[in-house]
PDB file of C-alpha atoms and ligand atoms in Angstrom:
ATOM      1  CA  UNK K1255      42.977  87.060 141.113  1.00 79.00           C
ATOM      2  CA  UNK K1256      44.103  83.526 140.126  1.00 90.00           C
ATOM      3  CA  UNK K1257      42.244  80.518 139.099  1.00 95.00           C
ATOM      4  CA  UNK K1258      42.510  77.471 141.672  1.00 96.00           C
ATOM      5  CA  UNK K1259      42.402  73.782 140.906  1.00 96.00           C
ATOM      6  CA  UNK K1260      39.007  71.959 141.733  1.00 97.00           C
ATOM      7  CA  UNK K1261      39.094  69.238 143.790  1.00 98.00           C
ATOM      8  CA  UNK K1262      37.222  66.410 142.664  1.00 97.00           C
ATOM      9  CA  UNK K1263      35.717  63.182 143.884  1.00 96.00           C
ATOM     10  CA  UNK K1264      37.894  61.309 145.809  1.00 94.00           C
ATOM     11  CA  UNK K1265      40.034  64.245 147.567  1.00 96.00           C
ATOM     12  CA  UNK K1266      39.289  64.247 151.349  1.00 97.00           C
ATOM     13  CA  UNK K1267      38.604  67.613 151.531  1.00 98.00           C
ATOM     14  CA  UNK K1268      35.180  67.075 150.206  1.00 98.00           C
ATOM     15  CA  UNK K1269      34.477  65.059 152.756  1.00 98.00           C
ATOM     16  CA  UNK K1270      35.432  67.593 155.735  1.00 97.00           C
ATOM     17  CA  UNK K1271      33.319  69.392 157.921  1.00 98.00           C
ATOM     18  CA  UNK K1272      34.604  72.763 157.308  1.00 98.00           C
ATOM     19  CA  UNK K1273      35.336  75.565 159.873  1.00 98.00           C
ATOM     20  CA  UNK K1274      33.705  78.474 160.675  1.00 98.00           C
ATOM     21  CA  UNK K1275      35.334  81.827 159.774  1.00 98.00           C
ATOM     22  CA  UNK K1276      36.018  83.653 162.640  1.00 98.00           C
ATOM     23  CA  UNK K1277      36.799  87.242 160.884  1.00 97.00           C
ATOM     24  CA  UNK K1278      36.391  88.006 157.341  1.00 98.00           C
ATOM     25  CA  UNK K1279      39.552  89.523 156.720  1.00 98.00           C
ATOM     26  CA  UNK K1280      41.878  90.446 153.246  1.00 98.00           C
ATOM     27  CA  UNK K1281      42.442  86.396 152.931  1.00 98.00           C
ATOM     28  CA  UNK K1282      38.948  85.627 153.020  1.00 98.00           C
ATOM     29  CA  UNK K1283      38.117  88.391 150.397  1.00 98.00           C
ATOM     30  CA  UNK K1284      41.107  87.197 148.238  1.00 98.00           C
ATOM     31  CA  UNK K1285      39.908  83.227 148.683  1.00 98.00           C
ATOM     32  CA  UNK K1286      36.087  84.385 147.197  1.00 98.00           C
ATOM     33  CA  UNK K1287      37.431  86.924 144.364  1.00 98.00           C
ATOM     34  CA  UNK K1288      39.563  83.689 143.271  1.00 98.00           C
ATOM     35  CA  UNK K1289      36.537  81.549 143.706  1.00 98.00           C
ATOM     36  CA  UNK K1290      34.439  83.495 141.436  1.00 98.00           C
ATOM     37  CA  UNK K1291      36.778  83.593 138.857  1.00 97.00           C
ATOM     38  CA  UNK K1292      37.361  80.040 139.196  1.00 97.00           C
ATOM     39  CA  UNK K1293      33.614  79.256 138.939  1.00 97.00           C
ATOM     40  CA  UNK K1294      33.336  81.459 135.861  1.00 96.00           C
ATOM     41  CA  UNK K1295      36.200  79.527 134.062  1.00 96.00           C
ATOM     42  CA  UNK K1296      34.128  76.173 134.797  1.00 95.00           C
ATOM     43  CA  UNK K1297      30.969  77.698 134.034  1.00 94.00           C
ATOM     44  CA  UNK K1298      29.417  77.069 137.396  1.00 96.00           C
ATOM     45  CA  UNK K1299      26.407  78.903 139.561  1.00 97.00           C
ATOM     46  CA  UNK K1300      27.854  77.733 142.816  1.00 98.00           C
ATOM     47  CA  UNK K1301      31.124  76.970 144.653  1.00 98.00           C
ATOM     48  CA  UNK K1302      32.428  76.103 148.055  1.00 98.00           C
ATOM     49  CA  UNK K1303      35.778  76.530 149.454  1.00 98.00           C
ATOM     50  CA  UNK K1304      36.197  72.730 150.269  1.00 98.00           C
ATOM     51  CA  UNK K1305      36.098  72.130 146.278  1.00 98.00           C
ATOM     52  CA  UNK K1306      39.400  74.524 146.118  1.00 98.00           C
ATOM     53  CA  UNK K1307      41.155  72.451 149.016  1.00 98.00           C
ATOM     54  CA  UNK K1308      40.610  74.920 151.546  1.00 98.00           C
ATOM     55  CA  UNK K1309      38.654  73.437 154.580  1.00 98.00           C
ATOM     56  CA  UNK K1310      36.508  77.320 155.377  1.00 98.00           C
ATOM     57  CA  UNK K1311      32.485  77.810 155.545  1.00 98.00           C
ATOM     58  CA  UNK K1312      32.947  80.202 152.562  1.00 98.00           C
ATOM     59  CA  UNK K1313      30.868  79.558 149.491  1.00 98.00           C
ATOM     60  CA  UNK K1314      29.306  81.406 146.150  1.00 98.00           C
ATOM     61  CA  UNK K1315      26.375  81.457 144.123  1.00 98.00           C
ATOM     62  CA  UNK K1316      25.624  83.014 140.764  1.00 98.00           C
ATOM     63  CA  UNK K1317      22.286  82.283 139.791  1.00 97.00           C
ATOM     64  CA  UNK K1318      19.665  84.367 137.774  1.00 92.00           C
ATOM     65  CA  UNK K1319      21.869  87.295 137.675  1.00 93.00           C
ATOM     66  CA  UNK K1320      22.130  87.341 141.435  1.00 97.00           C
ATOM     67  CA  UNK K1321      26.009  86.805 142.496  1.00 98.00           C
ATOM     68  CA  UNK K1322      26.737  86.689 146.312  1.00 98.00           C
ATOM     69  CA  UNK K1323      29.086  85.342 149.077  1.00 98.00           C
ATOM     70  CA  UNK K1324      28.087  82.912 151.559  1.00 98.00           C
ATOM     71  CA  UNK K1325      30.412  83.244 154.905  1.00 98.00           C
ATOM     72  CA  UNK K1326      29.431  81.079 157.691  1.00 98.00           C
ATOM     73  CA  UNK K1327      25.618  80.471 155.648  1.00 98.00           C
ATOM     74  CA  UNK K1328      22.598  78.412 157.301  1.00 98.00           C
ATOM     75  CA  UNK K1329      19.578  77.977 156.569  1.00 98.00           C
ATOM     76  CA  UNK K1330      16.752  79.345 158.589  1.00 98.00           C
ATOM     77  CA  UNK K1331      13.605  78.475 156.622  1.00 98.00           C
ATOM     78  CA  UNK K1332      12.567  75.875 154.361  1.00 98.00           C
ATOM     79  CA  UNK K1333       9.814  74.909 153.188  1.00 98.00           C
ATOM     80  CA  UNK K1334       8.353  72.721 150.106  1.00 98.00           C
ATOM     81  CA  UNK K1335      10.398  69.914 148.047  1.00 97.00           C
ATOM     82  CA  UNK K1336      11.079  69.572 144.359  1.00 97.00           C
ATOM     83  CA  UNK K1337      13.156  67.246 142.836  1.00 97.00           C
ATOM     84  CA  UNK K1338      15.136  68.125 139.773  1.00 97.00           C
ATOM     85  CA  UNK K1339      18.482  67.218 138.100  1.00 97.00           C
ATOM     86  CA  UNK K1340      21.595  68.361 139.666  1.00 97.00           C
ATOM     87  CA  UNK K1341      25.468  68.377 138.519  1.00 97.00           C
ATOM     88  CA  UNK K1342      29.183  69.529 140.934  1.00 98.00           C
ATOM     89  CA  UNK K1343      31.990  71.095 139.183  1.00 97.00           C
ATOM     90  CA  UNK K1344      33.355  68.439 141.674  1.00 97.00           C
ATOM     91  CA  UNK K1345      31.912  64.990 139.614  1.00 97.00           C
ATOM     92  CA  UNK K1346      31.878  66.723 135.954  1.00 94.00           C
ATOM     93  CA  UNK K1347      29.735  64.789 133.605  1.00 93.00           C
ATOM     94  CA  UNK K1348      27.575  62.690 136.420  1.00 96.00           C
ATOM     95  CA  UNK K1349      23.904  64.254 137.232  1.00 96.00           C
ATOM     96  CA  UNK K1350      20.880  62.887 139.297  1.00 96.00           C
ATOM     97  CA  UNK K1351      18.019  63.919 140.536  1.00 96.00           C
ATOM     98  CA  UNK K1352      17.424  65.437 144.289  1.00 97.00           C
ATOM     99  CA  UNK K1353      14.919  66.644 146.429  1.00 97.00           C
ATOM    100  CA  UNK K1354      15.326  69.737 147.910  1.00 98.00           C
ATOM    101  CA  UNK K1355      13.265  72.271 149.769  1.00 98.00           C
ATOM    102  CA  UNK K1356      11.390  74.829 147.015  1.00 98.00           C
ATOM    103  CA  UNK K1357      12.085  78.058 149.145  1.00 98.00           C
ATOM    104  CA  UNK K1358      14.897  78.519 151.757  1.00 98.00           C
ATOM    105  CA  UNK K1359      15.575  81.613 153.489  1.00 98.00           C
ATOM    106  CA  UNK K1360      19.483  81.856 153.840  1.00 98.00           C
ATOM    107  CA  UNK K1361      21.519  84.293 156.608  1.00 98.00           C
ATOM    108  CA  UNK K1362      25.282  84.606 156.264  1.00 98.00           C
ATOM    109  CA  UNK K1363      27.742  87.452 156.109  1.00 98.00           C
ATOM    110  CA  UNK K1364      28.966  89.016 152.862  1.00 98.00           C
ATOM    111  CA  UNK K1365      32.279  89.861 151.528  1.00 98.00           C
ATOM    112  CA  UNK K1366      33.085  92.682 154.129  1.00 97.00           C
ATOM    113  CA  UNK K1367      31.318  90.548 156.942  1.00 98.00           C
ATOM    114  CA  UNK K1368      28.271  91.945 157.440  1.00 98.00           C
ATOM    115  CA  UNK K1369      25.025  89.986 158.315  1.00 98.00           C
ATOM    116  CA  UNK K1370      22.293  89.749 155.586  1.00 98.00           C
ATOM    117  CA  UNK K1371      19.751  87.450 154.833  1.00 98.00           C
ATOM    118  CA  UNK K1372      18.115  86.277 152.082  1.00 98.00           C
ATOM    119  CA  UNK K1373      14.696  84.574 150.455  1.00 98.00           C
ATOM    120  CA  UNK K1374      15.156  82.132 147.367  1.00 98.00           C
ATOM    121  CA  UNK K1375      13.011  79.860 145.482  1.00 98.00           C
ATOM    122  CA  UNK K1376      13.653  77.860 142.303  1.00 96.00           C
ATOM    123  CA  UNK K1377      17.602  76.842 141.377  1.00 97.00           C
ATOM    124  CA  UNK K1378      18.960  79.748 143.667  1.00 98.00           C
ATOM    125  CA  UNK K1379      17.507  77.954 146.555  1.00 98.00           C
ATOM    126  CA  UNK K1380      18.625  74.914 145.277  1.00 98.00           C
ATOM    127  CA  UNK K1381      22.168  76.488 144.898  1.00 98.00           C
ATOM    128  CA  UNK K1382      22.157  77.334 147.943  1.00 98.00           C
ATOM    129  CA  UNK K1383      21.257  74.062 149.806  1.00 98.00           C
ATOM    130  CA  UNK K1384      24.053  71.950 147.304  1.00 98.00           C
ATOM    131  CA  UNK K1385      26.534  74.762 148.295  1.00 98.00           C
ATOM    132  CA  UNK K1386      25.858  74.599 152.289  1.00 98.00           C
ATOM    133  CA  UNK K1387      25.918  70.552 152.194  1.00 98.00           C
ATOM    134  CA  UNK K1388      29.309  70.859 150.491  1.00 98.00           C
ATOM    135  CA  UNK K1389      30.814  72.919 153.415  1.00 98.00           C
ATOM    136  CA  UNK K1390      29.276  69.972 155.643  1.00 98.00           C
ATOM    137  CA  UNK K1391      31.218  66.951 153.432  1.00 98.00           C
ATOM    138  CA  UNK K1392      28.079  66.066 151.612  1.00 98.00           C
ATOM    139  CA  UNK K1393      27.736  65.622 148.265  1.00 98.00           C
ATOM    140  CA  UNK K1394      24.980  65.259 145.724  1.00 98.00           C
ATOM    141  CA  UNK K1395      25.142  61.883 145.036  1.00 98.00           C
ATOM    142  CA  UNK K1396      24.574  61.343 148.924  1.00 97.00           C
ATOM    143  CA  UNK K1397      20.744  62.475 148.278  1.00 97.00           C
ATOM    144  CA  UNK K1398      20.324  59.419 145.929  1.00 97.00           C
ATOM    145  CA  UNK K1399      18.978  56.143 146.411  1.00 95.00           C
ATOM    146  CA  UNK K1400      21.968  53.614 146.641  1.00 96.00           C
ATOM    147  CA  UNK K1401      21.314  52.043 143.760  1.00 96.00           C
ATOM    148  CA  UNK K1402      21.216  54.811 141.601  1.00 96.00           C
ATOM    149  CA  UNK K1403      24.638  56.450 143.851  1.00 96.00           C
ATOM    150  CA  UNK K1404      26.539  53.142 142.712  1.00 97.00           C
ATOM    151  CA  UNK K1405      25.440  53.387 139.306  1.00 96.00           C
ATOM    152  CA  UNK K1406      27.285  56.753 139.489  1.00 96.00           C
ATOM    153  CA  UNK K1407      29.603  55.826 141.508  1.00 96.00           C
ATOM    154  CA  UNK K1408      30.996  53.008 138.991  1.00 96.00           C
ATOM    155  CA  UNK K1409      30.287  55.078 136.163  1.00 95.00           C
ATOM    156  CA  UNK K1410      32.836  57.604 137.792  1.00 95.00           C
ATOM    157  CA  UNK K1411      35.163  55.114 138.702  1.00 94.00           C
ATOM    158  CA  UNK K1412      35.751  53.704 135.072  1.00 94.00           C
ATOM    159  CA  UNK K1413      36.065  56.825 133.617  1.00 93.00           C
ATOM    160  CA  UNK K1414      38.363  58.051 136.615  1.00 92.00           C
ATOM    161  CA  UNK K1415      40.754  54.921 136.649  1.00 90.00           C
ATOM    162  CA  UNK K1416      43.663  56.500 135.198  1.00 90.00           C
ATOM    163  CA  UNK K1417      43.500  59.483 136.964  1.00 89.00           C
ATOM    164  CA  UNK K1418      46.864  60.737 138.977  1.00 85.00           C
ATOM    165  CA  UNK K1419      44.815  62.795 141.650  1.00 88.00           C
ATOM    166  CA  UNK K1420      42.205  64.155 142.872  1.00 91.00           C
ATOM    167  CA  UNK K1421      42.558  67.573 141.709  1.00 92.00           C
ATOM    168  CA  UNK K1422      41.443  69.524 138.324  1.00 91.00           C
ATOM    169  CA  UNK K1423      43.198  72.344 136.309  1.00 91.00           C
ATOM    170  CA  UNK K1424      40.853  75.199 135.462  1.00 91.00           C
ATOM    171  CA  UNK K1425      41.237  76.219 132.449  1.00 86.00           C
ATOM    172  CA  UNK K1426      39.910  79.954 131.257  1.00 78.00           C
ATOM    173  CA  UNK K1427      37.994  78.510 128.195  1.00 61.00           C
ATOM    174  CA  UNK K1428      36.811  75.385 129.399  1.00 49.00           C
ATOM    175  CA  UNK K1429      34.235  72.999 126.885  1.00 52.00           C
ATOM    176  CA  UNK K1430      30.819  73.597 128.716  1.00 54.00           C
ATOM    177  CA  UNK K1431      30.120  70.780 130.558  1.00 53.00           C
ATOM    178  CA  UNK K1432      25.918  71.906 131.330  1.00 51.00           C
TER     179      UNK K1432
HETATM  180 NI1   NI R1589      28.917  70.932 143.981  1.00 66.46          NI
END
């Protein structure tokens, strides 16, 4: 397994719908073992490929104890809305508030590409709906109003002037950053 760079705000890989995978195969298996230890190292509960640079409907979530593979996820159900603070291993250190449906019921295919589906509520659901809009180009600051999005936005920008890229080194004992 090998940690893989984040991509961060700005790269235009965030901003790509990504494709579906048509077999989950030794590559796909290899991409989420990576992304799971690259989550772990940045002390995240969810991931998507796009935020590695690679442009696949592949995603993770560790939240509660419960750690699973998304392949090819969508949402089935939803149903309620709660707004509560949210963060991206892909804009460290900038948070706002979304909406987002209470309970979602999720279908995807795991690891060895088999169908399952599943019921969440709370932050898993919420997990789960950030993770899905990444592998559609949509970020969390795209749920905000625009005035608080180019508060963010400019507070991002400062802070990111001197930046080379648009790409992040994990490191394996990262500050925490929650
Ligand atoms: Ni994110």
């Amino acid at each position: 397994m090998s940690l893989l760079p984040l991509h961060l705000l700005g790269s235009p890989v965030l901003r790509q719908h990504s494709d579906p995978v048509k077999a989950v195969d030794d590559e796909v298996r290899r991409l989420i073992d990576d992304m799971f230890e690259t989550m772990d190292a940045a002390r995240g509960i969810g991931l998507a490929a796009n935020q590695v640079g690679i442009s696949r409907r592949v995603a993770i979530v560790d939240v509660d104890h419960d750690r699973f593979a998304m392949v090819n996820p969508r949402i089935v159900e939803a149903e309620g809305r709660v707004v509560a603070e949210e963060g991206c291993l892909s804009i460290p250190e900038i948070y706002g508030d979304v909406a987002r449906a209470e309970r979602v019921v999720l279908e995807a295919l795991d690891a060895n590409g088999l169908p399952y589906r599943k019921e969440a509520t709370g932050l898993k659901a919420r997990a789960i709906q950030h993770e899905i809009d990444h592998l559609d180009g949509i970020l969390f600051l795209d749920h905000l109003s625009l005035i608080k999005r180019q508060m963010l936005l400019a507070k991002w920008r400062r802070e990111h002037k001197d930046d080379a890229g648009h790409t992040k080194e994990v490191s394996e004992a990262p500050a925490r950053s929650e």
